[in-house]
mmCIF file of C-alpha atoms and ligand atoms in Angstrom:
data_model
loop_
_atom_site.group_PDB
_atom_site.id
_atom_site.type_symbol
_atom_site.label_atom_id
_atom_site.label_comp_id
_atom_site.label_asym_id
_atom_site.label_seq_id
_atom_site.Cartn_x
_atom_site.Cartn_y
_atom_site.Cartn_z
ATOM 1 C CA MET A 1 83.226 125.416 95.301
ATOM 2 C CA ALA A 2 80.907 122.347 94.682
ATOM 3 C CA LYS A 3 82.480 119.014 95.730
ATOM 4 C CA ARG A 4 83.918 117.572 92.633
ATOM 5 C CA TRP A 5 84.957 114.278 93.963
ATOM 6 C CA GLN A 6 83.840 111.773 96.760
ATOM 7 C CA ASN A 7 86.633 110.099 98.739
ATOM 8 C CA ASP A 8 86.037 106.374 99.308
ATOM 9 C CA LEU A 9 88.893 105.864 101.816
ATOM 10 C CA GLY A 10 89.060 106.758 105.364
ATOM 11 C CA ALA A 11 91.242 106.997 108.247
ATOM 12 C CA ALA A 12 91.290 103.419 108.935
ATOM 13 C CA ASP A 13 92.872 102.844 105.380
ATOM 14 C CA ILE A 14 95.762 104.988 105.808
ATOM 15 C CA THR A 15 99.375 103.772 106.009
ATOM 16 C CA THR A 16 101.140 104.645 109.061
ATOM 17 C CA GLU A 17 103.147 107.688 108.847
ATOM 18 C CA ALA A 18 106.146 105.998 110.357
ATOM 19 C CA VAL A 19 105.919 103.245 107.515
ATOM 20 C CA PHE A 20 105.512 105.801 104.684
ATOM 21 C CA MET A 21 108.330 107.912 105.917
ATOM 22 C CA ASN A 22 110.723 105.074 106.361
ATOM 23 C CA ARG A 23 109.547 102.871 103.496
ATOM 24 C CA ARG A 24 113.095 102.711 101.913
ATOM 25 C CA ALA A 25 114.320 101.244 104.924
ATOM 26 C CA VAL A 26 111.560 98.882 105.530
ATOM 27 C CA LEU A 27 111.884 97.629 102.117
ATOM 28 C CA ALA A 28 115.524 97.474 101.812
ATOM 29 C CA GLY A 29 115.362 95.289 105.007
ATOM 30 C CA MET A 30 113.124 93.076 103.473
ATOM 31 C CA ALA A 31 114.759 92.662 100.471
ATOM 32 C CA ALA A 32 117.739 91.872 102.397
ATOM 33 C CA GLY A 33 115.689 89.105 104.208
ATOM 34 C CA ALA A 34 115.347 90.964 107.337
ATOM 35 C CA ALA A 35 111.922 90.570 109.220
ATOM 36 C CA VAL A 36 111.545 94.404 109.511
ATOM 37 C CA GLY A 37 107.792 95.037 110.297
ATOM 38 C CA LEU A 38 106.193 98.261 112.302
ATOM 39 C CA THR A 39 108.410 97.539 115.252
ATOM 40 C CA GLY A 40 111.902 97.211 113.475
ATOM 41 C CA THR A 41 113.508 100.489 113.727
ATOM 42 C CA ALA A 42 114.335 102.466 110.479
ATOM 43 C CA ALA A 43 118.296 102.469 111.697
ATOM 44 C CA GLN A 44 118.268 98.600 111.838
ATOM 45 C CA ALA A 45 116.650 98.277 108.598
ATOM 46 C CA ALA A 46 119.060 100.836 107.143
ATOM 47 C CA ASP A 47 121.976 98.531 108.159
ATOM 48 C CA ALA A 48 120.734 95.972 105.164
ATOM 49 C CA GLY A 49 122.795 98.231 102.655
ATOM 50 C CA ALA A 50 122.479 100.960 100.124
ATOM 51 C CA PRO A 51 120.735 100.507 96.913
ATOM 52 C CA ASN A 52 123.289 100.900 94.200
ATOM 53 C CA ASP A 53 122.250 99.018 90.862
ATOM 54 C CA TRP A 54 119.507 100.022 88.278
ATOM 55 C CA ASP A 55 117.039 97.784 89.981
ATOM 56 C CA ASP A 56 117.585 99.364 93.341
ATOM 57 C CA ILE A 57 117.701 102.785 91.999
ATOM 58 C CA THR A 58 114.358 102.507 90.112
ATOM 59 C CA SER A 59 112.551 100.775 92.865
ATOM 60 C CA TYR A 60 113.636 102.620 96.109
ATOM 61 C CA CYS A 61 112.331 105.630 94.538
ATOM 62 C CA ASN A 62 112.326 109.154 96.410
ATOM 63 C CA TYR A 63 114.056 112.109 95.451
ATOM 64 C CA TYR A 64 117.197 111.617 93.377
ATOM 65 C CA GLU A 65 118.250 115.357 93.401
ATOM 66 C CA PHE A 66 119.606 114.744 96.824
ATOM 67 C CA GLY A 67 121.123 111.350 96.016
ATOM 68 C CA THR A 68 120.098 107.683 95.303
ATOM 69 C CA GLY A 69 121.187 106.124 98.548
ATOM 70 C CA LYS A 70 118.044 105.259 100.669
ATOM 71 C CA ASP A 71 118.916 107.844 103.367
ATOM 72 C CA ASP A 72 120.116 110.604 101.067
ATOM 73 C CA PRO A 73 117.016 112.511 100.647
ATOM 74 C CA LYS A 74 116.491 112.378 104.555
ATOM 75 C CA LYS A 75 120.101 113.288 105.133
ATOM 76 C CA TYR A 76 120.257 116.205 102.582
ATOM 77 C CA ALA A 77 116.903 117.432 101.784
ATOM 78 C CA HIS A 78 116.695 119.693 104.786
ATOM 79 C CA THR A 79 119.253 122.001 103.120
ATOM 80 C CA LEU A 80 116.586 123.137 100.453
ATOM 81 C CA THR A 81 115.459 126.595 100.833
ATOM 82 C CA THR A 82 111.660 126.657 100.293
ATOM 83 C CA THR A 83 110.765 130.151 101.353
ATOM 84 C CA PRO A 84 110.405 132.333 99.479
ATOM 85 C CA TRP A 85 109.042 130.104 96.674
ATOM 86 C CA SER A 86 107.485 131.088 93.267
ATOM 87 C CA ILE A 87 106.349 129.108 90.123
ATOM 88 C CA LYS A 88 106.715 130.201 86.738
ATOM 89 C CA ILE A 89 103.540 129.599 84.627
ATOM 90 C CA ASP A 90 104.212 130.152 80.940
ATOM 91 C CA GLY A 91 103.480 128.846 77.527
ATOM 92 C CA LEU A 92 99.900 128.730 76.188
ATOM 93 C CA VAL A 93 98.485 130.743 78.804
ATOM 94 C CA ASP A 94 96.772 134.312 79.151
ATOM 95 C CA ARG A 95 98.392 135.404 82.145
ATOM 96 C CA PRO A 96 102.025 134.177 82.087
ATOM 97 C CA GLY A 97 104.311 135.253 84.967
ATOM 98 C CA THR A 98 106.012 134.063 88.111
ATOM 99 C CA TYR A 99 103.410 133.411 90.879
ATOM 100 C CA ASP A 100 104.477 133.766 94.496
ATOM 101 C CA LEU A 101 103.399 130.725 96.412
ATOM 102 C CA GLY A 102 101.859 132.452 99.250
ATOM 103 C CA GLN A 103 99.716 134.614 96.965
ATOM 104 C CA ILE A 104 98.723 131.317 95.020
ATOM 105 C CA LEU A 105 97.785 129.710 98.378
ATOM 106 C CA ASP A 106 95.823 132.565 99.526
ATOM 107 C CA LYS A 107 93.718 131.969 96.507
ATOM 108 C CA MET A 108 92.974 128.430 96.818
ATOM 109 C CA THR A 109 90.861 126.096 98.803
ATOM 110 C CA ILE A 110 93.169 123.597 100.717
ATOM 111 C CA GLU A 111 91.593 120.224 101.579
ATOM 112 C CA GLN A 112 92.599 117.182 102.835
ATOM 113 C CA ARG A 113 92.273 114.110 100.437
ATOM 114 C CA ILE A 114 92.923 110.260 101.237
ATOM 115 C CA TYR A 115 94.546 108.869 98.076
ATOM 116 C CA ARG A 116 95.979 105.559 97.054
ATOM 117 C CA PHE A 117 99.617 106.024 96.055
ATOM 118 C CA ARG A 118 102.405 103.782 95.176
ATOM 119 C CA CYS A 119 106.350 104.534 94.722
ATOM 120 C CA VAL A 120 107.740 101.227 94.580
ATOM 121 C CA GLU A 121 105.462 99.830 92.030
ATOM 122 C CA ALA A 122 104.336 96.618 93.732
ATOM 123 C CA TRP A 123 103.614 98.124 96.953
ATOM 124 C CA SER A 124 100.589 100.034 97.480
ATOM 125 C CA MET A 125 99.975 102.690 100.367
ATOM 126 C CA VAL A 126 97.343 105.059 101.206
ATOM 127 C CA VAL A 127 98.394 108.571 102.282
ATOM 128 C CA PRO A 128 96.655 111.757 103.399
ATOM 129 C CA TRP A 129 97.777 114.622 101.214
ATOM 130 C CA ASP A 130 96.725 118.436 101.845
ATOM 131 C CA GLY A 131 96.235 120.326 98.693
ATOM 132 C CA PHE A 132 94.291 121.897 95.925
ATOM 133 C CA GLU A 133 93.197 121.018 92.586
ATOM 134 C CA LEU A 134 95.779 121.631 89.820
ATOM 135 C CA ALA A 135 92.719 122.694 87.718
ATOM 136 C CA ASP A 136 92.178 125.885 89.990
ATOM 137 C CA LEU A 137 95.906 126.955 89.209
ATOM 138 C CA LEU A 138 95.404 126.519 85.617
ATOM 139 C CA GLN A 139 92.526 128.396 85.464
ATOM 140 C CA MET A 140 94.191 131.234 87.443
ATOM 141 C CA ALA A 141 96.727 131.569 84.849
ATOM 142 C CA GLY A 142 93.967 131.244 82.121
ATOM 143 C CA VAL A 143 94.726 128.216 79.586
ATOM 144 C CA LYS A 144 94.742 129.179 75.892
ATOM 145 C CA SER A 145 92.476 126.795 73.744
ATOM 146 C CA ASP A 146 95.281 125.686 71.590
ATOM 147 C CA ALA A 147 97.177 124.060 74.951
ATOM 148 C CA LYS A 148 97.244 120.194 74.924
ATOM 149 C CA TYR A 149 99.495 119.587 77.693
ATOM 150 C CA VAL A 150 101.032 120.700 80.897
ATOM 151 C CA ALA A 151 104.830 120.435 81.617
ATOM 152 C CA PHE A 152 106.318 120.422 84.995
ATOM 153 C CA GLU A 153 110.029 121.346 86.195
ATOM 154 C CA THR A 154 111.598 120.585 89.737
ATOM 155 C CA VAL A 155 113.934 123.071 91.048
ATOM 156 C CA ALA A 156 117.706 122.415 90.272
ATOM 157 C CA ARG A 157 119.981 124.240 92.761
ATOM 158 C CA ARG A 158 123.601 122.347 92.606
ATOM 159 C CA GLU A 159 124.129 124.324 96.069
ATOM 160 C CA GLU A 160 121.458 122.575 97.687
ATOM 161 C CA MET A 161 121.024 119.366 95.874
ATOM 162 C CA PRO A 162 124.107 117.143 95.961
ATOM 163 C CA GLY A 163 122.432 114.463 93.564
ATOM 164 C CA LEU A 164 122.649 117.121 90.687
ATOM 165 C CA ARG A 165 126.322 116.052 90.642
ATOM 166 C CA TYR A 166 125.527 112.618 89.158
ATOM 167 C CA PRO A 167 124.025 111.960 85.930
ATOM 168 C CA VAL A 168 121.398 109.480 86.940
ATOM 169 C CA LEU A 169 118.661 111.589 85.450
ATOM 170 C CA ASP A 170 118.843 114.331 82.920
ATOM 171 C CA TRP A 171 118.260 117.336 85.541
ATOM 172 C CA PRO A 172 116.153 119.280 85.887
ATOM 173 C CA TYR A 173 113.471 116.503 86.793
ATOM 174 C CA VAL A 174 110.665 117.013 84.333
ATOM 175 C CA GLU A 175 107.029 115.920 84.054
ATOM 176 C CA GLY A 176 104.099 116.110 81.899
ATOM 177 C CA LEU A 177 100.364 115.482 81.627
ATOM 178 C CA ARG A 178 97.831 115.893 79.034
ATOM 179 C CA LEU A 179 95.707 118.874 79.544
ATOM 180 C CA ASP A 180 92.596 116.697 80.567
ATOM 181 C CA GLU A 181 94.651 114.723 82.930
ATOM 182 C CA ALA A 182 95.902 117.978 84.453
ATOM 183 C CA MET A 183 92.340 119.428 84.932
ATOM 184 C CA HIS A 184 90.881 116.228 86.266
ATOM 185 C CA PRO A 185 89.686 117.061 89.802
ATOM 186 C CA LEU A 186 91.788 113.991 91.316
ATOM 187 C CA THR A 187 95.050 115.784 90.176
ATOM 188 C CA LEU A 188 96.361 117.559 93.148
ATOM 189 C CA MET A 189 98.877 119.838 93.907
ATOM 190 C CA ALA A 190 99.981 119.097 97.519
ATOM 191 C CA THR A 191 101.518 121.377 99.992
ATOM 192 C CA GLY A 192 101.244 118.801 103.034
ATOM 193 C CA ILE A 193 101.100 115.548 104.278
ATOM 194 C CA TYR A 194 99.675 113.489 107.428
ATOM 195 C CA GLY A 195 98.365 117.006 108.243
ATOM 196 C CA LYS A 196 101.888 118.533 108.317
ATOM 197 C CA PRO A 197 103.529 120.674 105.882
ATOM 198 C CA MET A 198 105.344 118.883 103.050
ATOM 199 C CA PRO A 199 108.539 117.595 104.379
ATOM 200 C CA ASN A 200 111.341 118.648 102.157
ATOM 201 C CA GLN A 201 112.317 115.152 101.083
ATOM 202 C CA ASN A 202 108.649 114.702 99.981
ATOM 203 C CA GLY A 203 108.764 117.749 97.534
ATOM 204 C CA ALA A 204 108.174 120.904 99.697
ATOM 205 C CA PRO A 205 106.664 123.288 99.426
ATOM 206 C CA ILE A 206 104.547 122.193 96.703
ATOM 207 C CA ARG A 207 104.527 118.722 94.374
ATOM 208 C CA LEU A 208 102.266 116.989 92.183
ATOM 209 C CA VAL A 209 100.032 113.819 93.192
ATOM 210 C CA VAL A 210 98.154 112.088 90.270
ATOM 211 C CA PRO A 211 96.745 108.928 92.263
ATOM 212 C CA TRP A 212 95.962 106.773 89.249
ATOM 213 C CA LYS A 213 99.563 106.782 87.795
ATOM 214 C CA TYR A 214 102.814 105.399 89.141
ATOM 215 C CA GLY A 215 104.499 107.494 91.785
ATOM 216 C CA PHE A 216 107.519 108.706 89.475
ATOM 217 C CA LYS A 217 104.686 111.154 87.846
ATOM 218 C CA SER A 218 104.199 113.058 91.161
ATOM 219 C CA ILE A 219 106.956 115.702 90.459
ATOM 220 C CA LYS A 220 108.430 117.226 93.603
ATOM 221 C CA SER A 221 109.427 120.973 94.350
ATOM 222 C CA ILE A 222 107.821 122.535 91.341
ATOM 223 C CA VAL A 223 109.164 125.759 90.143
ATOM 224 C CA ARG A 224 107.744 125.816 86.606
ATOM 225 C CA ILE A 225 104.636 124.802 84.759
ATOM 226 C CA THR A 226 104.348 125.283 80.822
ATOM 227 C CA LEU A 227 101.281 124.987 78.797
ATOM 228 C CA THR A 228 102.093 123.541 75.372
ATOM 229 C CA ASP A 229 100.682 121.773 72.256
ATOM 230 C CA ARG A 230 103.297 119.125 72.256
ATOM 231 C CA GLN A 231 103.742 116.182 74.580
ATOM 232 C CA PRO A 232 106.461 117.194 76.782
ATOM 233 C CA PRO A 233 109.643 115.012 77.791
ATOM 234 C CA THR A 234 109.598 113.510 81.040
ATOM 235 C CA ALA A 235 112.561 112.340 83.229
ATOM 236 C CA TRP A 236 111.983 108.694 83.318
ATOM 237 C CA ASN A 237 110.948 108.450 79.892
ATOM 238 C CA LYS A 238 114.300 110.168 78.767
ATOM 239 C CA ALA A 239 116.223 107.819 81.136
ATOM 240 C CA ASN A 240 114.561 104.730 80.000
ATOM 241 C CA GLY A 241 111.788 104.818 77.291
ATOM 242 C CA ARG A 242 111.097 101.225 77.077
ATOM 243 C CA GLU A 243 110.458 100.927 80.711
ATOM 244 C CA TYR A 244 108.558 104.176 81.410
ATOM 245 C CA GLY A 245 106.027 105.749 78.843
ATOM 246 C CA PHE A 246 104.544 109.223 78.962
ATOM 247 C CA TYR A 247 101.158 107.929 80.514
ATOM 248 C CA SER A 248 102.398 105.663 83.332
ATOM 249 C CA ASN A 249 98.867 104.764 84.275
ATOM 250 C CA VAL A 250 98.655 102.123 87.120
ATOM 251 C CA ASN A 251 97.570 99.067 84.725
ATOM 252 C CA PRO A 252 97.558 95.599 85.957
ATOM 253 C CA THR A 253 97.345 94.143 82.434
ATOM 254 C CA VAL A 254 100.280 95.822 81.076
ATOM 255 C CA ASP A 255 103.617 94.669 82.707
ATOM 256 C CA HIS A 256 106.671 96.353 83.330
ATOM 257 C CA PRO A 257 109.224 94.895 80.791
ATOM 258 C CA ARG A 258 111.015 93.353 83.897
ATOM 259 C CA TRP A 259 108.368 92.437 86.217
ATOM 260 C CA SER A 260 104.715 91.655 86.394
ATOM 261 C CA GLN A 261 102.366 94.800 87.545
ATOM 262 C CA ALA A 262 99.301 92.544 88.301
ATOM 263 C CA THR A 263 99.687 92.455 92.011
ATOM 264 C CA GLU A 264 100.830 94.218 94.972
ATOM 265 C CA ARG A 265 101.281 94.139 98.554
ATOM 266 C CA LYS A 266 100.360 96.835 101.202
ATOM 267 C CA LEU A 267 103.330 98.615 102.584
ATOM 268 C CA GLY A 268 103.539 97.960 106.343
ATOM 269 C CA GLY A 269 101.690 94.504 105.886
ATOM 270 C CA GLY A 270 105.043 93.000 106.482
ATOM 271 C CA LEU A 271 107.179 90.548 104.428
ATOM 272 C CA PHE A 272 104.674 87.960 104.359
ATOM 273 C CA SER A 273 101.785 89.701 103.655
ATOM 274 C CA ARG A 274 99.487 88.693 100.962
ATOM 275 C CA ARG A 275 99.679 90.131 97.488
ATOM 276 C CA GLN A 276 96.444 91.520 96.232
ATOM 277 C CA PRO A 277 95.467 92.095 92.693
ATOM 278 C CA THR A 278 96.270 95.821 91.435
ATOM 279 C CA LEU A 279 93.194 97.701 90.613
ATOM 280 C CA MET A 280 93.273 99.158 87.149
ATOM 281 C CA PHE A 281 93.985 102.923 87.395
ATOM 282 C CA ASN A 282 94.863 102.314 91.031
ATOM 283 C CA GLY A 283 91.051 101.928 91.799
ATOM 284 C CA TYR A 284 90.174 105.216 90.283
ATOM 285 C CA ASP A 285 88.864 103.428 87.219
ATOM 286 C CA LYS A 286 85.255 105.082 87.442
ATOM 287 C CA GLU A 287 86.776 108.464 87.674
ATOM 288 C CA VAL A 288 89.249 108.316 84.997
ATOM 289 C CA SER A 289 88.767 105.589 82.284
ATOM 290 C CA LYS A 290 86.907 108.037 80.111
ATOM 291 C CA LEU A 291 89.977 109.780 79.499
ATOM 292 C CA TYR A 292 91.472 106.776 77.838
ATOM 293 C CA ALA A 293 88.564 105.581 75.932
ATOM 294 C CA GLY A 294 89.325 104.011 72.640
ATOM 295 C CA MET A 295 93.369 104.227 73.457
ATOM 296 C CA ASP A 296 95.645 101.120 73.171
ATOM 297 C CA LEU A 297 97.031 101.207 76.717
ATOM 298 C CA ARG A 298 99.866 98.587 75.648
ATOM 299 C CA LYS A 299 101.150 101.236 73.091
ATOM 300 C CA PHE A 300 100.306 104.358 75.266
ATOM 301 C CA TYR A 301 101.996 102.937 78.434
HETATM 302 N N1 MTE B 1 111.932 116.164 91.695
HETATM 303 C C1 MTE B 1 111.686 114.742 91.609
HETATM 304 N N2 MTE B 1 110.461 114.351 91.682
HETATM 305 C C2 MTE B 1 110.112 113.005 92.216
HETATM 306 C C3 MTE B 1 111.392 112.065 92.272
HETATM 307 C C4 MTE B 1 112.588 112.575 92.096
HETATM 308 O O1 MTE B 1 113.777 111.732 92.183
HETATM 309 N N3 MTE B 1 112.781 113.989 91.900
HETATM 310 N N4 MTE B 1 110.698 110.755 92.457
HETATM 311 C C5 MTE B 1 109.634 110.386 92.095
HETATM 312 C C6 MTE B 1 109.357 108.875 92.391
HETATM 313 S S1 MTE B 1 110.036 107.571 91.510
HETATM 314 C C7 MTE B 1 108.361 108.709 93.252
HETATM 315 S S2 MTE B 1 107.991 107.181 93.698
HETATM 316 C C8 MTE B 1 107.701 109.787 94.114
HETATM 317 C C9 MTE B 1 107.987 109.410 95.581
HETATM 318 O O2 MTE B 1 107.307 110.473 96.275
HETATM 319 P P1 MTE B 1 107.321 110.375 98.049
HETATM 320 O O3 MTE B 1 108.953 110.298 98.375
HETATM 321 O O4 MTE B 1 106.640 111.439 98.580
HETATM 322 O O5 MTE B 1 106.490 109.161 98.317
HETATM 323 O O6 MTE B 1 108.029 111.023 93.626
HETATM 324 C C10 MTE B 1 108.510 111.462 92.479
HETATM 325 N N5 MTE B 1 108.902 112.704 92.091
HETATM 326 MO MO1 MO B 2 109.065 105.639 92.211
#
């Protein structure tokens, strides 16, 4: 298959795996005023206290089906059964059905991609994902001409996901993309990270990565994909529509109602690392700005 996208990031840009995996503890430690750098152990940082208010919950993002405490996903996500796994693809497609993940993977070209990524909105990281383009999967199912949006759904198993007992979000976690966003070559279905199979806490066995959007668009452990002609609901928009819109493009010129989104710091750079300007569309301006030509991105945030 022809190369549809040129990676401009390399190994030297990658956020250390340890920092990425322990970032909730690292950031919690920093928030508590502790100088937790690369050398601070996660356990040390974790002593800084668990996030509990809305601010903490929304900023120490991770995988709420396993709980909102910063160590919960790590503690509980191993209970998720990820094999066998299938994805139901339905709605406006030529070949609706339940697709076995193993069979999907046999047909897809897996490649490693190094993308800018953000979870906590003001912190940037660079992460190597293994995956395939969502467009290839959608083409496999055959997109009907009247489809305009793609809706995604995370697995919801009460026996395996203790966080589902708490109404933090309206379960199952759902997300959505406009069809042209979904078909864009940067949009990845990721099955691995840092050269390893996807850890459960990061959304095993398969999750979305949309590198020009804020992290919460990257829905984890996907079991259903629906092609539709209506803009689908999204979990964070339902929880707080004023703060989280459908598009959620990284945009330094549109502030979150409670904080500026104009600058960021590199995760792993330490408490006193310099803030740098956040780039439009997370640095993927050249690739994706045409998707939004003529749109008022203040209105469609
Ligand atoms: N199902 C589900 N998907 C989810 C979340 C979640 O709580 N549940 N959290 C989101 C948020 S807020 C972020 S920032 C990213 C974090 O992905 P990571 O933990 O692999 O970095 O996952 C997103 N996908
Ligand atoms: Mo997040």
